Amino acid sequence: TEKNIDKGIEKVPCLIETRANKKNSFKLRKVINGTGVVIHTNLGRSPIDEEIMKNVFEISSNYSNLEFDLESGKRGSRYSHLEKILSDITGAEAAMVVNNNAAAVMLVLSTLAKEKEVIVSRGELIEIGGSFRVPEVMEQSGAILVDVGTTNKTHIWDYEKAINEETGVFLKVHTSNYRILGFTSSVSIEELYELKNKYNIPLVEDLGSGVLIDLSKYGLEYEPTVQDSIKKGVDIVTFSGDKLLGGPQAGIIVGKREYIDEMKKNPLTRAIRVDKFTISALEATLKLYLDEEGMKKKVPTINMLTLSQEELENKANILKEKLKCNINDKNIGIGIVDDYSEVGGGSLPLEKLPTKCICISLKDLSVSKFEKSLRNFKTPIITRVYKDKIYIDMRTIKESDFDTIVEGVLETLNEVKGVL
Ligand SMILES: *Cc1c(COP(=O)(O)O)cnc(C)c1O
């Protein structure tokens, strides 16, 4: 009818505006993570607190002493800013930081085992995703892989049998993203420590997620800390800056000074060096680790992982009320349900964190269209669909985003109903 056509025409300016805005918007944008996966690699892993970003802003919008020694007035090293704090926290003699942990592993092997053999257990030849495969990284570094043992069982004599004049490194990889259960055994750091001393071969450990505090205090599964590895005598430990540490993307290398000094001289270091953004964000994050209580509040990743049931429930109630106040529609049901969040980032794969979700059920409307439309909202809202319902996990959502979520749900509802 004529009335319907008028109504259609009325919508045109609004549609043009939406499209124009979309075209002009940034390609890399903020999204709201309703998935409950805390270290979500596709959504940028660890978010950084605004306090920390103030430091990054100050450093990046001004000149800094990035490679300038204020004491002597001469050229300094960009690695010096993080070395002391990393040593203080981990107990290691020396430290350096590169672009990410994959680069860290490559640099370590290229420095200590180029054209030499690296002995690693078959049970630890893992793929992390996004094509980081331990054997392939080793190949790139120029090291020669010698895999020992079997998928489920490796013994200390497997390592010992493989030793010869060409052996450069024992490598232990923390299989953070999967577990083998049942008839299994792997070789402990303690056993490898004895072997490495007997043959004078450096022991390197790729810890992956690299946690600096004992998470079991907060009810999570125990994850080996960097401090543990150093204490047990591992020569070099590598780990990520943006997984369980909760900092910026970085690969952190800590351990014996003689080895780290060699790495600093490796030409590869220049190709994988960190910039001032990373150094300032990482320094500010690490400073928080000097006080564990403060850190738990201010490092978002750790904060989200240690939220109590009460805090999650409070958040869910606030958002539910806001949604109910603003949306009065028979097509949509809004409730709170119990569910589980995940740590993500290939860390603690078996850990299921009890959580609260806002659950949206729809009547006569398509759930997949609703999910897609939320995902295409001006601030994309990423949700989980389970059994024909939409779940928004409170663990990974900030209260400051609640109003945006209400707006997004409203707009989506109109869009899916065909009103917009
Ligand atoms: C995640 C991970 C890596 C890769 O680290 P990035 O910082 O993503 O480069 C390497 N090794 C292990 C064991 C990991 O878990």
XYZ file of C-alpha atoms and ligand atoms in Angstrom:
435
model
C 0.000 0.000 0.000
C 0.912 3.660 -0.298
C 1.376 3.902 3.452
C 3.899 1.070 3.421
C 5.842 2.651 0.588
C 5.992 5.937 2.543
C 7.256 4.075 5.546
C 9.893 2.406 3.375
C 11.021 5.722 1.981
C 11.238 7.174 5.476
C 13.844 4.575 6.350
C 16.147 5.456 3.435
C 18.116 8.316 5.075
C 18.707 6.156 8.124
C 19.968 3.266 5.999
C 22.234 5.599 4.024
C 23.670 6.948 7.261
C 24.313 3.463 8.633
C 26.058 2.430 5.434
C 28.148 5.597 5.238
C 29.217 5.185 8.850
C 30.177 1.605 8.206
C 32.257 2.568 5.200
C 34.111 5.274 7.124
C 34.674 3.246 10.255
C 38.043 1.755 11.144
C 38.742 -1.773 10.018
C 40.253 -2.683 13.385
C 37.624 -1.840 15.944
C 36.648 -2.333 19.532
C 34.295 -5.274 20.032
C 32.359 -6.444 23.063
C 33.418 -9.970 23.996
C 30.359 -11.830 25.217
C 31.892 -15.258 24.581
C 33.365 -15.733 28.044
C 36.688 -16.816 26.524
C 39.041 -14.610 28.529
C 42.238 -14.853 26.466
C 40.519 -14.830 23.085
C 43.258 -14.830 20.443
C 40.875 -13.752 17.661
C 39.595 -10.864 19.780
C 43.016 -9.502 20.698
C 43.941 -11.699 23.694
C 44.533 -9.597 26.817
C 42.918 -6.158 27.072
C 45.094 -3.524 28.751
C 43.861 -1.312 31.561
C 43.373 2.406 30.879
C 45.854 3.316 33.640
C 48.520 1.399 31.767
C 47.547 2.992 28.476
C 48.210 6.404 30.078
C 51.840 5.366 30.341
C 51.836 4.179 26.726
C 50.275 7.483 25.653
C 52.896 9.516 27.541
C 55.782 7.532 26.044
C 54.411 7.353 22.506
C 53.254 10.925 22.105
C 56.622 12.273 23.287
C 60.284 11.482 22.845
C 61.613 8.974 25.354
C 64.861 7.427 26.541
C 64.091 4.292 24.519
C 67.727 3.791 23.537
C 69.391 6.546 25.519
C 71.215 6.178 28.812
C 70.250 9.214 30.890
C 73.139 8.576 33.300
C 75.971 8.671 30.777
C 74.261 10.653 28.041
C 75.247 7.934 25.589
C 73.399 5.365 23.555
C 71.485 2.908 25.706
C 69.619 -0.347 25.125
C 65.884 -0.733 24.684
C 66.124 -4.032 26.576
C 67.437 -2.363 29.725
C 64.038 -0.972 30.784
C 62.488 -4.367 31.412
C 65.447 -6.461 32.496
C 65.571 -5.558 36.169
C 61.862 -5.860 36.856
C 61.652 -9.179 35.012
C 64.625 -10.480 36.987
C 63.126 -9.266 40.273
C 59.790 -10.955 39.578
C 61.031 -14.231 38.099
C 64.299 -14.674 39.987
C 66.237 -15.036 36.719
C 69.689 -13.498 36.171
C 68.802 -11.780 32.934
C 65.866 -11.078 30.623
C 64.942 -9.695 27.249
C 61.723 -9.146 25.340
C 60.907 -9.677 21.660
C 57.847 -9.403 19.439
C 56.019 -12.544 20.594
C 56.700 -15.952 22.073
C 57.019 -17.688 18.697
C 59.822 -15.226 17.906
C 61.333 -15.826 21.342
C 61.535 -19.593 20.741
C 63.061 -18.990 17.335
C 65.667 -16.594 18.702
C 66.628 -18.934 21.530
C 67.100 -21.903 19.220
C 68.846 -19.863 16.549
C 71.304 -18.616 19.195
C 71.917 -21.816 21.136
C 71.316 -24.553 18.583
C 71.883 -23.330 15.029
C 72.907 -26.341 12.946
C 72.893 -28.371 16.130
C 70.442 -30.931 17.424
C 67.580 -30.087 19.729
C 66.189 -32.973 21.728
C 62.465 -32.752 22.390
C 59.830 -35.260 23.486
C 57.351 -36.483 20.832
C 54.540 -35.717 23.259
C 55.531 -32.035 23.161
C 55.597 -31.443 19.395
C 52.527 -29.268 19.506
C 50.659 -26.907 17.246
C 49.422 -23.764 18.966
C 47.110 -22.636 16.181
C 47.590 -19.947 13.590
C 50.288 -22.302 12.224
C 52.724 -22.122 15.146
C 54.081 -25.634 15.132
C 57.062 -26.444 17.284
C 58.830 -28.537 14.612
C 58.385 -25.838 11.972
C 59.648 -23.019 14.162
C 62.667 -25.127 14.999
C 63.369 -25.652 11.338
C 63.183 -21.899 10.691
C 65.725 -21.268 13.427
C 68.235 -23.557 11.744
C 68.154 -26.130 14.538
C 67.806 -29.841 13.805
C 64.927 -31.544 15.534
C 65.540 -34.830 17.305
C 62.263 -36.107 18.668
C 62.453 -38.794 21.304
C 60.044 -41.109 23.089
C 56.468 -41.682 21.928
C 53.276 -39.640 21.872
C 52.119 -40.811 25.288
C 55.339 -41.792 27.027
C 58.828 -40.364 27.100
C 61.480 -41.421 29.607
C 64.719 -39.815 30.704
C 66.717 -42.568 28.964
C 65.101 -41.539 25.662
C 66.808 -38.169 26.032
C 70.078 -39.682 27.198
C 70.259 -42.129 24.281
C 69.862 -39.266 21.776
C 72.809 -37.226 23.089
C 75.873 -36.880 20.845
C 78.473 -34.216 19.913
C 75.888 -32.403 17.816
C 73.409 -31.898 20.648
C 72.803 -28.189 21.271
C 69.786 -27.936 23.560
C 67.233 -29.931 25.530
C 63.869 -28.347 24.812
C 60.836 -28.770 27.018
C 57.548 -27.423 25.682
C 54.682 -26.820 28.059
C 51.753 -28.511 26.339
C 49.430 -25.830 27.595
C 46.657 -26.348 25.083
C 45.949 -30.052 25.404
C 46.232 -32.921 27.829
C 47.055 -36.560 27.262
C 45.305 -38.675 29.837
C 45.668 -42.355 30.710
C 48.844 -44.376 30.126
C 51.304 -41.512 29.985
C 54.558 -40.288 31.390
C 56.736 -37.325 30.668
C 60.128 -36.331 31.962
C 60.171 -33.775 34.760
C 62.316 -30.660 34.858
C 64.148 -32.167 37.849
C 65.240 -35.217 35.840
C 66.269 -33.099 32.864
C 68.203 -30.815 35.181
C 70.402 -33.722 36.272
C 70.937 -34.835 32.713
C 71.793 -31.360 31.468
C 74.403 -30.954 34.220
C 75.938 -34.337 33.468
C 76.426 -33.470 29.790
C 76.667 -29.686 30.089
C 73.855 -29.000 27.619
C 71.517 -26.009 28.149
C 67.914 -26.721 29.105
C 65.305 -24.483 27.464
C 61.620 -24.416 28.330
C 58.848 -22.872 26.250
C 56.205 -22.214 28.882
C 53.669 -20.695 26.486
C 51.226 -18.887 28.725
C 53.808 -17.876 31.303
C 51.963 -17.240 34.511
C 53.727 -15.215 37.218
C 51.418 -15.968 40.143
C 50.017 -19.182 41.569
C 46.516 -19.262 40.093
C 45.444 -22.204 42.256
C 45.058 -19.712 45.126
C 42.059 -18.387 43.250
C 40.450 -21.720 42.604
C 41.941 -22.324 39.162
C 43.924 -25.370 38.153
C 47.628 -25.118 39.004
C 49.648 -23.821 36.072
C 53.443 -23.961 36.395
C 54.868 -20.499 37.024
C 57.936 -18.958 35.432
C 59.475 -18.677 38.916
C 59.117 -22.474 39.403
C 61.038 -23.194 36.221
C 63.855 -20.802 37.108
C 64.057 -22.219 40.628
C 64.311 -25.736 39.257
C 67.323 -24.705 37.214
C 65.971 -24.250 33.682
C 68.561 -22.164 31.803
C 66.174 -20.279 29.527
C 62.391 -19.874 29.832
C 60.231 -18.255 27.149
C 56.595 -17.154 27.479
C 53.957 -14.811 26.014
C 53.219 -11.319 27.301
C 49.544 -11.336 26.355
C 48.304 -14.684 27.660
C 48.049 -15.335 31.402
C 50.388 -12.445 32.174
C 47.739 -10.058 30.873
C 50.077 -7.602 29.152
C 50.760 -6.548 25.554
C 51.790 -8.945 22.789
C 55.392 -9.875 23.529
C 57.737 -12.812 23.857
C 59.647 -12.781 27.127
C 62.938 -14.596 27.565
C 64.413 -15.011 31.045
C 67.342 -17.041 32.332
C 71.128 -17.282 32.373
C 72.973 -14.095 31.537
C 75.620 -15.739 29.331
C 72.919 -17.069 26.974
C 70.778 -13.928 26.972
C 73.833 -11.769 26.207
C 74.449 -13.968 23.160
C 70.813 -13.563 22.062
C 71.055 -9.790 22.275
C 73.932 -9.976 19.764
C 72.083 -12.281 17.349
C 71.166 -10.304 14.169
C 67.715 -11.927 14.284
C 66.993 -9.858 17.414
C 66.834 -6.721 15.303
C 64.136 -8.244 13.090
C 61.900 -9.229 15.987
C 62.526 -6.355 18.356
C 59.794 -4.750 20.401
C 58.751 -1.140 19.985
C 58.180 1.564 22.582
C 54.434 0.840 22.804
C 55.118 -2.700 23.945
C 57.924 -1.776 26.315
C 55.892 0.931 28.059
C 52.770 -1.256 28.337
C 54.762 -4.229 29.574
C 56.740 -2.209 32.111
C 53.536 -0.739 33.534
C 51.900 -4.188 33.663
C 54.903 -5.768 35.361
C 55.013 -2.977 37.953
C 51.533 -4.028 39.016
C 52.863 -7.514 39.740
C 54.938 -6.117 42.610
C 51.684 -5.929 44.610
C 49.470 -8.961 44.001
C 46.232 -7.543 45.411
C 46.468 -4.374 43.311
C 47.474 -6.432 40.297
C 44.361 -8.613 40.545
C 42.210 -5.514 40.177
C 44.207 -3.738 37.492
C 45.314 -6.479 35.110
C 42.050 -7.160 33.259
C 42.885 -10.761 32.310
C 43.682 -11.757 35.900
C 40.714 -9.766 37.154
C 38.299 -11.565 34.826
C 39.758 -14.973 35.707
C 39.347 -14.379 39.434
C 35.867 -12.792 39.522
C 33.691 -14.277 42.257
C 30.259 -15.800 41.643
C 28.777 -12.896 43.571
C 30.455 -10.299 41.358
C 29.302 -12.135 38.231
C 25.776 -12.413 39.528
C 25.670 -8.706 40.411
C 26.771 -7.804 36.926
C 24.174 -10.112 35.379
C 21.401 -8.584 37.498
C 22.336 -5.040 36.548
C 22.429 -5.826 32.819
C 19.210 -7.836 32.973
C 17.386 -4.932 34.651
C 18.745 -2.473 32.092
C 17.622 -4.703 29.227
C 14.172 -5.275 30.740
C 13.661 -1.548 31.390
C 14.415 -0.695 27.789
C 12.959 -3.613 25.909
C 9.359 -4.542 26.204
C 8.637 -6.949 23.418
C 6.810 -10.238 23.347
C 9.303 -11.659 20.833
C 12.215 -11.626 23.235
C 12.865 -13.300 26.580
C 15.725 -12.188 28.821
C 17.034 -14.238 31.730
C 20.149 -15.164 33.693
C 21.616 -18.658 33.424
C 24.567 -20.562 34.891
C 27.238 -21.520 32.439
C 30.999 -21.921 32.089
C 33.652 -19.547 30.785
C 36.980 -20.615 29.333
C 40.478 -19.345 29.964
C 41.407 -19.440 26.254
C 44.760 -18.661 24.640
C 45.612 -22.329 24.759
C 45.887 -22.095 28.545
C 44.290 -24.420 31.099
C 42.238 -26.303 28.489
C 40.337 -28.383 31.036
C 39.410 -25.479 33.250
C 35.704 -24.678 33.276
C 35.014 -21.466 35.148
C 31.461 -21.255 36.524
C 29.878 -18.036 35.331
C 26.614 -16.139 34.807
C 25.253 -15.341 31.378
C 22.475 -13.190 30.083
C 20.435 -15.547 27.971
C 18.258 -14.173 25.178
C 15.537 -16.363 23.757
C 13.541 -15.379 20.709
C 10.043 -16.134 19.585
C 9.316 -16.280 15.852
C 12.643 -14.616 15.090
C 15.820 -16.124 13.680
C 18.546 -16.664 16.279
C 21.283 -16.777 13.661
C 20.095 -13.467 12.152
C 20.022 -11.968 15.630
C 23.547 -13.156 16.398
C 24.808 -11.835 13.075
C 23.145 -8.483 13.538
C 24.634 -8.073 17.036
C 27.999 -8.931 15.514
C 27.486 -6.206 12.905
C 26.349 -3.542 15.346
C 28.418 -0.326 15.278
C 30.235 -1.676 18.337
C 30.191 -5.366 17.421
C 28.812 -7.606 20.165
C 30.199 -11.136 19.932
C 27.966 -13.714 21.572
C 27.611 -17.451 21.839
C 24.666 -19.366 20.413
C 23.720 -22.537 22.239
C 20.526 -24.542 21.769
C 18.813 -21.725 19.882
C 19.540 -19.110 22.521
C 21.992 -16.245 22.661
C 24.427 -16.163 25.567
C 26.322 -13.114 26.787
C 28.893 -14.121 29.400
C 29.337 -11.573 32.200
C 32.953 -12.580 32.859
C 34.379 -10.882 29.770
C 32.117 -7.813 29.722
C 32.762 -4.438 31.309
C 29.957 -2.666 33.130
C 30.791 0.452 31.131
C 29.596 -1.442 28.036
C 26.147 -2.297 29.401
C 24.443 0.710 27.780
C 25.986 -0.164 24.425
C 24.696 -3.721 24.779
C 21.180 -2.465 25.508
C 21.350 -0.203 22.473
C 22.688 -3.062 20.341
C 20.005 -5.515 21.416
C 17.286 -2.917 20.758
C 18.585 -2.039 17.316
C 19.086 -5.695 16.459
C 15.574 -6.539 17.541
C 14.154 -3.852 15.278
C 16.361 -4.922 12.427
C 15.469 -8.609 12.714
C 11.779 -7.752 13.000
C 12.150 -5.703 9.818
C 11.145 -2.416 11.473
C 14.484 -0.806 10.654
C 51.001 -19.506 22.715
C 52.223 -20.328 22.677
C 53.271 -19.984 21.807
C 53.179 -18.808 20.875
O 53.206 -17.612 21.575
P 52.822 -16.223 20.838
O 53.064 -15.186 21.896
O 51.415 -16.345 20.419
O 53.753 -16.097 19.702
C 54.384 -20.780 21.799
N 54.496 -21.856 22.610
C 53.508 -22.220 23.463
C 53.672 -23.443 24.320
C 52.336 -21.463 23.532
O 51.353 -21.824 24.356
